Amino acid sequence: QVKLLQSGAALVKPGDSVKMSCKASGYTFTDYIIHWVKQSHGKSLEWIGYINPYSGGTNYNEKFKSKATLTVDKSSSTAYMEFSRLTSEDSAIYYCASHWFAYWGQGTLVTVSS
Amino acid sequence: DIQMTQSPSVLSASVGDRVTLNCKASQNINKYLNWYQQKLGEAPKLLIYNTNNLQTGIPSRFSGSGSGTDYTLTISSLQPEDVATYFCFQHNSWPLTFGSGTKLEIK
């Protein structure tokens, strides 16, 4: 069955970067684009962008264009998102999703604190 | 960006009730509207895609309808396990956007 396994929680300092992962299994990794979504504590969901694992092509929400970088490693069926120049506003749960949002990872909690 | 407005923000109903959740888009989204259920501490779960298509494995008490800018999720007979926050989501235009959610509670 389709599974998306995300990396564990991260505690990072303001100004630092964080790179989180999303390992896919149960399907052909290059057949479906991977989306990333942010959920701030107690709030709604924001679409960050997507990456096409086959071509490496990306599409970002303008709001996150200077903040997020999406990459993939086809050899390990893993997608990555790096978030840079972190502030307290970036503290949130980050999800990856595939199959046009039918399948979601369990989320990675990022806490930005000095 | 397309704004998605959900109402009500909180809904309290009794077990067995018919429940209706609303989602209004700021412009026509051509039925490219999904509904998600999110329980506390869990990832969102797809219930309905493209307005009225029930995702595999989802109970038939869930149904969706709508067109243009106005969409509805209906639970025909509310069950205790339906306590959750429900989000609508449009995938008609970039950037993709979610509603702010309706929190569903049991009276």
PDB file of C-alpha atoms in Angstrom:
ATOM      1  CA  GLN A   1       0.000   0.000   0.000  1.00  0.00           C
ATOM      2  CA  VAL A   2       1.056   3.596  -0.529  1.00  0.00           C
ATOM      3  CA  LYS A   3       3.024   5.025   2.371  1.00  0.00           C
ATOM      4  CA  LEU A   4       4.795   8.318   2.892  1.00  0.00           C
ATOM      5  CA  LEU A   5       7.166   8.266   5.847  1.00  0.00           C
ATOM      6  CA  GLN A   6       8.414  11.645   7.010  1.00  0.00           C
ATOM      7  CA  SER A   7      11.449  12.482   9.090  1.00  0.00           C
ATOM      8  CA  GLY A   8      11.196  13.222  12.794  1.00  0.00           C
ATOM      9  CA  ALA A   9      10.592  16.434  14.649  1.00  0.00           C
ATOM     10  CA  ALA A  10      13.209  19.162  14.494  1.00  0.00           C
ATOM     11  CA  LEU A  11      14.135  21.934  16.913  1.00  0.00           C
ATOM     12  CA  VAL A  12      16.063  24.660  15.133  1.00  0.00           C
ATOM     13  CA  LYS A  13      17.349  28.146  15.924  1.00  0.00           C
ATOM     14  CA  PRO A  14      16.107  31.313  14.249  1.00  0.00           C
ATOM     15  CA  GLY A  15      18.063  32.026  11.080  1.00  0.00           C
ATOM     16  CA  ASP A  16      18.991  28.375  10.569  1.00  0.00           C
ATOM     17  CA  SER A  17      17.748  26.012   7.874  1.00  0.00           C
ATOM     18  CA  VAL A  18      16.018  22.671   8.185  1.00  0.00           C
ATOM     19  CA  LYS A  19      15.793  19.842   5.689  1.00  0.00           C
ATOM     20  CA  MET A  20      13.065  17.264   6.067  1.00  0.00           C
ATOM     21  CA  SER A  21      12.383  14.090   4.139  1.00  0.00           C
ATOM     22  CA  CYS A  22       9.450  12.116   2.785  1.00  0.00           C
ATOM     23  CA  LYS A  23      10.171   8.501   1.827  1.00  0.00           C
ATOM     24  CA  ALA A  24       7.627   6.939  -0.517  1.00  0.00           C
ATOM     25  CA  SER A  25       6.791   3.262  -0.831  1.00  0.00           C
ATOM     26  CA  GLY A  26       4.083   1.085  -2.329  1.00  0.00           C
ATOM     27  CA  TYR A  27       4.065   2.732  -5.753  1.00  0.00           C
ATOM     28  CA  THR A  28       6.390   3.866  -8.541  1.00  0.00           C
ATOM     29  CA  PHE A  29       7.938   7.036  -7.108  1.00  0.00           C
ATOM     30  CA  THR A  30       8.316   8.791 -10.452  1.00  0.00           C
ATOM     31  CA  ASP A  31       4.649   8.351 -11.397  1.00  0.00           C
ATOM     32  CA  TYR A  32       3.196  10.940  -8.998  1.00  0.00           C
ATOM     33  CA  ILE A  33       4.184  14.443  -8.033  1.00  0.00           C
ATOM     34  CA  ILE A  34       4.846  15.174  -4.362  1.00  0.00           C
ATOM     35  CA  HIS A  35       3.205  18.177  -2.743  1.00  0.00           C
ATOM     36  CA  TRP A  36       4.212  19.876   0.497  1.00  0.00           C
ATOM     37  CA  VAL A  37       1.765  21.547   2.877  1.00  0.00           C
ATOM     38  CA  LYS A  38       2.250  23.681   6.009  1.00  0.00           C
ATOM     39  CA  GLN A  39      -0.062  23.617   9.002  1.00  0.00           C
ATOM     40  CA  SER A  40       0.623  26.190  11.659  1.00  0.00           C
ATOM     41  CA  HIS A  41      -0.497  25.308  15.168  1.00  0.00           C
ATOM     42  CA  GLY A  42      -4.280  25.187  15.361  1.00  0.00           C
ATOM     43  CA  LYS A  43      -4.643  26.766  11.958  1.00  0.00           C
ATOM     44  CA  SER A  44      -5.456  25.872   8.427  1.00  0.00           C
ATOM     45  CA  LEU A  45      -3.345  24.401   5.693  1.00  0.00           C
ATOM     46  CA  GLU A  46      -1.141  26.177   3.177  1.00  0.00           C
ATOM     47  CA  TRP A  47       0.152  24.680  -0.038  1.00  0.00           C
ATOM     48  CA  ILE A  48       3.912  25.242  -0.338  1.00  0.00           C
ATOM     49  CA  GLY A  49       4.610  23.674  -3.721  1.00  0.00           C
ATOM     50  CA  TYR A  50       5.239  20.465  -5.580  1.00  0.00           C
ATOM     51  CA  ILE A  51       8.024  18.548  -7.253  1.00  0.00           C
ATOM     52  CA  ASN A  52       7.774  16.112 -10.133  1.00  0.00           C
ATOM     53  CA  PRO A  53      10.053  13.203  -9.182  1.00  0.00           C
ATOM     54  CA  TYR A  54      10.394  12.138 -12.812  1.00  0.00           C
ATOM     55  CA  SER A  55      11.627  15.449 -14.221  1.00  0.00           C
ATOM     56  CA  GLY A  56      12.658  17.320 -11.095  1.00  0.00           C
ATOM     57  CA  GLY A  57      10.379  20.154 -12.165  1.00  0.00           C
ATOM     58  CA  THR A  58       8.915  22.299  -9.398  1.00  0.00           C
ATOM     59  CA  ASN A  59       6.072  24.731  -8.844  1.00  0.00           C
ATOM     60  CA  TYR A  60       6.037  26.936  -5.752  1.00  0.00           C
ATOM     61  CA  ASN A  61       3.448  29.029  -4.020  1.00  0.00           C
ATOM     62  CA  GLU A  62       4.768  32.585  -4.441  1.00  0.00           C
ATOM     63  CA  LYS A  63       4.574  32.993  -0.656  1.00  0.00           C
ATOM     64  CA  PHE A  64       7.177  30.263  -0.128  1.00  0.00           C
ATOM     65  CA  LYS A  65       9.352  30.777  -3.188  1.00  0.00           C
ATOM     66  CA  SER A  66      12.256  32.319  -1.278  1.00  0.00           C
ATOM     67  CA  LYS A  67      11.781  30.033   1.711  1.00  0.00           C
ATOM     68  CA  ALA A  68      11.419  26.467   0.412  1.00  0.00           C
ATOM     69  CA  THR A  69      13.555  24.306  -1.855  1.00  0.00           C
ATOM     70  CA  LEU A  70      12.185  20.967  -3.081  1.00  0.00           C
ATOM     71  CA  THR A  71      14.362  18.132  -4.286  1.00  0.00           C
ATOM     72  CA  VAL A  72      14.159  14.376  -4.793  1.00  0.00           C
ATOM     73  CA  ASP A  73      16.460  11.366  -4.731  1.00  0.00           C
ATOM     74  CA  LYS A  74      15.004   8.877  -7.178  1.00  0.00           C
ATOM     75  CA  SER A  75      17.368   6.137  -6.061  1.00  0.00           C
ATOM     76  CA  SER A  76      15.802   6.091  -2.595  1.00  0.00           C
ATOM     77  CA  SER A  77      12.279   7.235  -3.543  1.00  0.00           C
ATOM     78  CA  THR A  78      12.658  10.174  -1.183  1.00  0.00           C
ATOM     79  CA  ALA A  79      11.516  13.759  -1.517  1.00  0.00           C
ATOM     80  CA  TYR A  80      13.113  16.548   0.476  1.00  0.00           C
ATOM     81  CA  MET A  81      12.099  20.044   1.485  1.00  0.00           C
ATOM     82  CA  GLU A  82      14.615  22.541   2.826  1.00  0.00           C
ATOM     83  CA  PHE A  83      13.268  25.602   4.642  1.00  0.00           C
ATOM     84  CA  SER A  84      15.723  28.433   5.081  1.00  0.00           C
ATOM     85  CA  ARG A  85      16.174  31.564   7.216  1.00  0.00           C
ATOM     86  CA  LEU A  86      13.764  30.225   9.778  1.00  0.00           C
ATOM     87  CA  THR A  87      11.701  32.457  12.051  1.00  0.00           C
ATOM     88  CA  SER A  88       9.080  31.699  14.672  1.00  0.00           C
ATOM     89  CA  GLU A  89       6.458  31.993  11.913  1.00  0.00           C
ATOM     90  CA  ASP A  90       7.901  28.834  10.373  1.00  0.00           C
ATOM     91  CA  SER A  91       7.096  26.735  13.439  1.00  0.00           C
ATOM     92  CA  ALA A  92       4.511  24.303  12.110  1.00  0.00           C
ATOM     93  CA  ILE A  93       3.774  20.772  11.009  1.00  0.00           C
ATOM     94  CA  TYR A  94       4.849  20.088   7.443  1.00  0.00           C
ATOM     95  CA  TYR A  95       3.207  17.363   5.385  1.00  0.00           C
ATOM     96  CA  CYS A  96       4.094  15.708   2.117  1.00  0.00           C
ATOM     97  CA  ALA A  97       1.291  14.316  -0.026  1.00  0.00           C
ATOM     98  CA  SER A  98       1.054  12.295  -3.228  1.00  0.00           C
ATOM     99  CA  HIS A  99      -1.520  10.924  -5.673  1.00  0.00           C
ATOM    100  CA  TRP A 100      -3.038  14.402  -5.846  1.00  0.00           C
ATOM    101  CA  PHE A 101      -3.409  14.652  -2.087  1.00  0.00           C
ATOM    102  CA  ALA A 102      -5.007  11.224  -1.626  1.00  0.00           C
ATOM    103  CA  TYR A 103      -2.079  10.052   0.479  1.00  0.00           C
ATOM    104  CA  TRP A 104      -0.309  12.064   3.179  1.00  0.00           C
ATOM    105  CA  GLY A 105       2.741  11.558   5.321  1.00  0.00           C
ATOM    106  CA  GLN A 106       2.402  11.691   9.097  1.00  0.00           C
ATOM    107  CA  GLY A 107       3.896  15.169   9.243  1.00  0.00           C
ATOM    108  CA  THR A 108       7.146  16.672  10.540  1.00  0.00           C
ATOM    109  CA  LEU A 109       6.935  19.109  13.444  1.00  0.00           C
ATOM    110  CA  VAL A 110       9.393  21.962  13.143  1.00  0.00           C
ATOM    111  CA  THR A 111       9.906  24.211  16.147  1.00  0.00           C
ATOM    112  CA  VAL A 112      11.942  27.376  15.743  1.00  0.00           C
ATOM    113  CA  SER A 113      13.289  28.595  19.049  1.00  0.00           C
ATOM    114  CA  SER A 114      16.484  30.009  20.460  1.00  0.00           C
TER     115      SER A 114
ATOM    116  CA  ASP B   1      -5.291  33.666  -4.968  1.00  0.00           C
ATOM    117  CA  ILE B   2      -8.667  31.949  -4.592  1.00  0.00           C
ATOM    118  CA  GLN B   3     -10.045  32.386  -1.084  1.00  0.00           C
ATOM    119  CA  MET B   4     -11.996  29.469   0.364  1.00  0.00           C
ATOM    120  CA  THR B   5     -14.484  30.405   3.094  1.00  0.00           C
ATOM    121  CA  GLN B   6     -15.970  27.663   5.237  1.00  0.00           C
ATOM    122  CA  SER B   7     -19.051  27.934   7.409  1.00  0.00           C
ATOM    123  CA  PRO B   8     -19.797  27.475  10.145  1.00  0.00           C
ATOM    124  CA  SER B   9     -16.408  27.519  11.866  1.00  0.00           C
ATOM    125  CA  VAL B  10     -17.775  25.292  14.649  1.00  0.00           C
ATOM    126  CA  LEU B  11     -20.751  22.964  14.394  1.00  0.00           C
ATOM    127  CA  SER B  12     -22.266  21.042  17.256  1.00  0.00           C
ATOM    128  CA  ALA B  13     -24.746  18.273  16.434  1.00  0.00           C
ATOM    129  CA  SER B  14     -26.180  15.090  17.890  1.00  0.00           C
ATOM    130  CA  VAL B  15     -25.434  11.533  16.901  1.00  0.00           C
ATOM    131  CA  GLY B  16     -27.736  10.579  14.045  1.00  0.00           C
ATOM    132  CA  ASP B  17     -28.224  14.144  12.824  1.00  0.00           C
ATOM    133  CA  ARG B  18     -27.878  15.129   9.191  1.00  0.00           C
ATOM    134  CA  VAL B  19     -25.028  17.628   9.049  1.00  0.00           C
ATOM    135  CA  THR B  20     -24.144  20.099   6.301  1.00  0.00           C
ATOM    136  CA  LEU B  21     -20.815  21.910   5.993  1.00  0.00           C
ATOM    137  CA  ASN B  22     -20.375  24.756   3.530  1.00  0.00           C
ATOM    138  CA  CYS B  23     -17.475  26.016   1.453  1.00  0.00           C
ATOM    139  CA  LYS B  24     -17.522  29.084  -0.753  1.00  0.00           C
ATOM    140  CA  ALA B  25     -14.798  29.965  -3.251  1.00  0.00           C
ATOM    141  CA  SER B  26     -13.970  33.552  -4.200  1.00  0.00           C
ATOM    142  CA  GLN B  27     -14.292  32.567  -7.867  1.00  0.00           C
ATOM    143  CA  ASN B  28     -15.485  29.658  -9.985  1.00  0.00           C
ATOM    144  CA  ILE B  29     -13.405  26.543  -9.295  1.00  0.00           C
ATOM    145  CA  ASN B  30     -15.118  24.268 -11.825  1.00  0.00           C
ATOM    146  CA  LYS B  31     -15.888  21.532  -9.281  1.00  0.00           C
ATOM    147  CA  TYR B  32     -12.201  20.999  -8.523  1.00  0.00           C
ATOM    148  CA  LEU B  33     -13.022  20.784  -4.845  1.00  0.00           C
ATOM    149  CA  ASN B  34     -11.906  18.162  -2.322  1.00  0.00           C
ATOM    150  CA  TRP B  35     -12.980  17.611   1.266  1.00  0.00           C
ATOM    151  CA  TYR B  36     -10.624  16.414   4.008  1.00  0.00           C
ATOM    152  CA  GLN B  37     -11.205  15.183   7.522  1.00  0.00           C
ATOM    153  CA  GLN B  38      -8.523  15.838  10.117  1.00  0.00           C
ATOM    154  CA  LYS B  39      -8.682  14.256  13.540  1.00  0.00           C
ATOM    155  CA  LEU B  40      -6.568  15.545  16.391  1.00  0.00           C
ATOM    156  CA  GLY B  41      -2.907  14.677  15.939  1.00  0.00           C
ATOM    157  CA  GLU B  42      -3.410  13.090  12.522  1.00  0.00           C
ATOM    158  CA  ALA B  43      -2.784  14.030   8.908  1.00  0.00           C
ATOM    159  CA  PRO B  44      -5.728  15.126   6.770  1.00  0.00           C
ATOM    160  CA  LYS B  45      -7.673  12.292   5.179  1.00  0.00           C
ATOM    161  CA  LEU B  46      -9.314  12.578   1.775  1.00  0.00           C
ATOM    162  CA  LEU B  47     -13.084  12.060   1.900  1.00  0.00           C
ATOM    163  CA  ILE B  48     -14.442  13.498  -1.338  1.00  0.00           C
ATOM    164  CA  TYR B  49     -12.642  14.517  -4.528  1.00  0.00           C
ATOM    165  CA  ASN B  50     -13.842  16.683  -7.401  1.00  0.00           C
ATOM    166  CA  THR B  51     -16.976  17.763  -5.543  1.00  0.00           C
ATOM    167  CA  ASN B  52     -18.925  14.508  -5.347  1.00  0.00           C
ATOM    168  CA  ASN B  53     -16.640  11.482  -5.713  1.00  0.00           C
ATOM    169  CA  LEU B  54     -16.330   9.355  -2.602  1.00  0.00           C
ATOM    170  CA  GLN B  55     -12.762   8.227  -1.921  1.00  0.00           C
ATOM    171  CA  THR B  56     -12.301   4.455  -1.610  1.00  0.00           C
ATOM    172  CA  GLY B  57     -12.971   3.213   1.884  1.00  0.00           C
ATOM    173  CA  ILE B  58     -14.942   6.255   3.030  1.00  0.00           C
ATOM    174  CA  PRO B  59     -18.387   5.497   4.500  1.00  0.00           C
ATOM    175  CA  SER B  60     -21.337   6.277   2.263  1.00  0.00           C
ATOM    176  CA  ARG B  61     -22.840   8.617   4.858  1.00  0.00           C
ATOM    177  CA  PHE B  62     -20.421  11.221   3.468  1.00  0.00           C
ATOM    178  CA  SER B  63     -21.422  12.981   0.263  1.00  0.00           C
ATOM    179  CA  GLY B  64     -20.512  16.152  -1.564  1.00  0.00           C
ATOM    180  CA  SER B  65     -22.247  18.494  -3.963  1.00  0.00           C
ATOM    181  CA  GLY B  66     -21.949  21.903  -5.522  1.00  0.00           C
ATOM    182  CA  SER B  67     -20.788  23.847  -8.504  1.00  0.00           C
ATOM    183  CA  GLY B  68     -19.326  27.217  -9.438  1.00  0.00           C
ATOM    184  CA  THR B  69     -18.356  28.855  -6.171  1.00  0.00           C
ATOM    185  CA  ASP B  70     -20.562  26.997  -3.660  1.00  0.00           C
ATOM    186  CA  TYR B  71     -19.932  23.511  -2.300  1.00  0.00           C
ATOM    187  CA  THR B  72     -21.326  21.308   0.439  1.00  0.00           C
ATOM    188  CA  LEU B  73     -20.241  18.293   2.430  1.00  0.00           C
ATOM    189  CA  THR B  74     -23.102  16.317   3.968  1.00  0.00           C
ATOM    190  CA  ILE B  75     -22.960  13.642   6.630  1.00  0.00           C
ATOM    191  CA  SER B  76     -26.291  11.843   6.473  1.00  0.00           C
ATOM    192  CA  SER B  77     -26.187  10.404   9.985  1.00  0.00           C
ATOM    193  CA  LEU B  78     -23.532  11.779  12.313  1.00  0.00           C
ATOM    194  CA  GLN B  79     -21.438   9.190  14.147  1.00  0.00           C
ATOM    195  CA  PRO B  80     -19.193   9.716  17.206  1.00  0.00           C
ATOM    196  CA  GLU B  81     -16.105   8.938  15.130  1.00  0.00           C
ATOM    197  CA  ASP B  82     -16.903  11.868  12.818  1.00  0.00           C
ATOM    198  CA  VAL B  83     -15.642  14.354  15.405  1.00  0.00           C
ATOM    199  CA  ALA B  84     -12.897  16.191  13.521  1.00  0.00           C
ATOM    200  CA  THR B  85     -12.069  19.341  11.612  1.00  0.00           C
ATOM    201  CA  TYR B  86     -13.150  19.348   7.976  1.00  0.00           C
ATOM    202  CA  PHE B  87     -11.290  21.311   5.298  1.00  0.00           C
ATOM    203  CA  CYS B  88     -12.264  22.106   1.747  1.00  0.00           C
ATOM    204  CA  PHE B  89      -9.535  22.462  -0.864  1.00  0.00           C
ATOM    205  CA  GLN B  90      -9.535  23.868  -4.387  1.00  0.00           C
ATOM    206  CA  HIS B  91      -7.215  22.539  -7.067  1.00  0.00           C
ATOM    207  CA  ASN B  92      -8.549  24.552  -9.980  1.00  0.00           C
ATOM    208  CA  SER B  93      -5.988  27.369  -9.864  1.00  0.00           C
ATOM    209  CA  TRP B  94      -2.480  27.995  -8.593  1.00  0.00           C
ATOM    210  CA  PRO B  95      -1.712  28.488  -5.812  1.00  0.00           C
ATOM    211  CA  LEU B  96      -3.838  25.669  -4.453  1.00  0.00           C
ATOM    212  CA  THR B  97      -5.756  26.814  -1.383  1.00  0.00           C
ATOM    213  CA  PHE B  98      -7.568  25.334   1.603  1.00  0.00           C
ATOM    214  CA  GLY B  99     -10.495  26.615   3.611  1.00  0.00           C
ATOM    215  CA  SER B 100     -10.019  27.532   7.253  1.00  0.00           C
ATOM    216  CA  GLY B 101     -11.940  24.495   8.453  1.00  0.00           C
ATOM    217  CA  THR B 102     -15.149  23.554  10.241  1.00  0.00           C
ATOM    218  CA  LYS B 103     -14.743  21.927  13.632  1.00  0.00           C
ATOM    219  CA  LEU B 104     -17.450  19.318  14.112  1.00  0.00           C
ATOM    220  CA  GLU B 105     -18.437  18.416  17.658  1.00  0.00           C
ATOM    221  CA  ILE B 106     -20.962  16.058  19.217  1.00  0.00           C
ATOM    222  CA  LYS B 107     -23.596  17.614  21.475  1.00  0.00           C
TER     223      LYS B 107
END
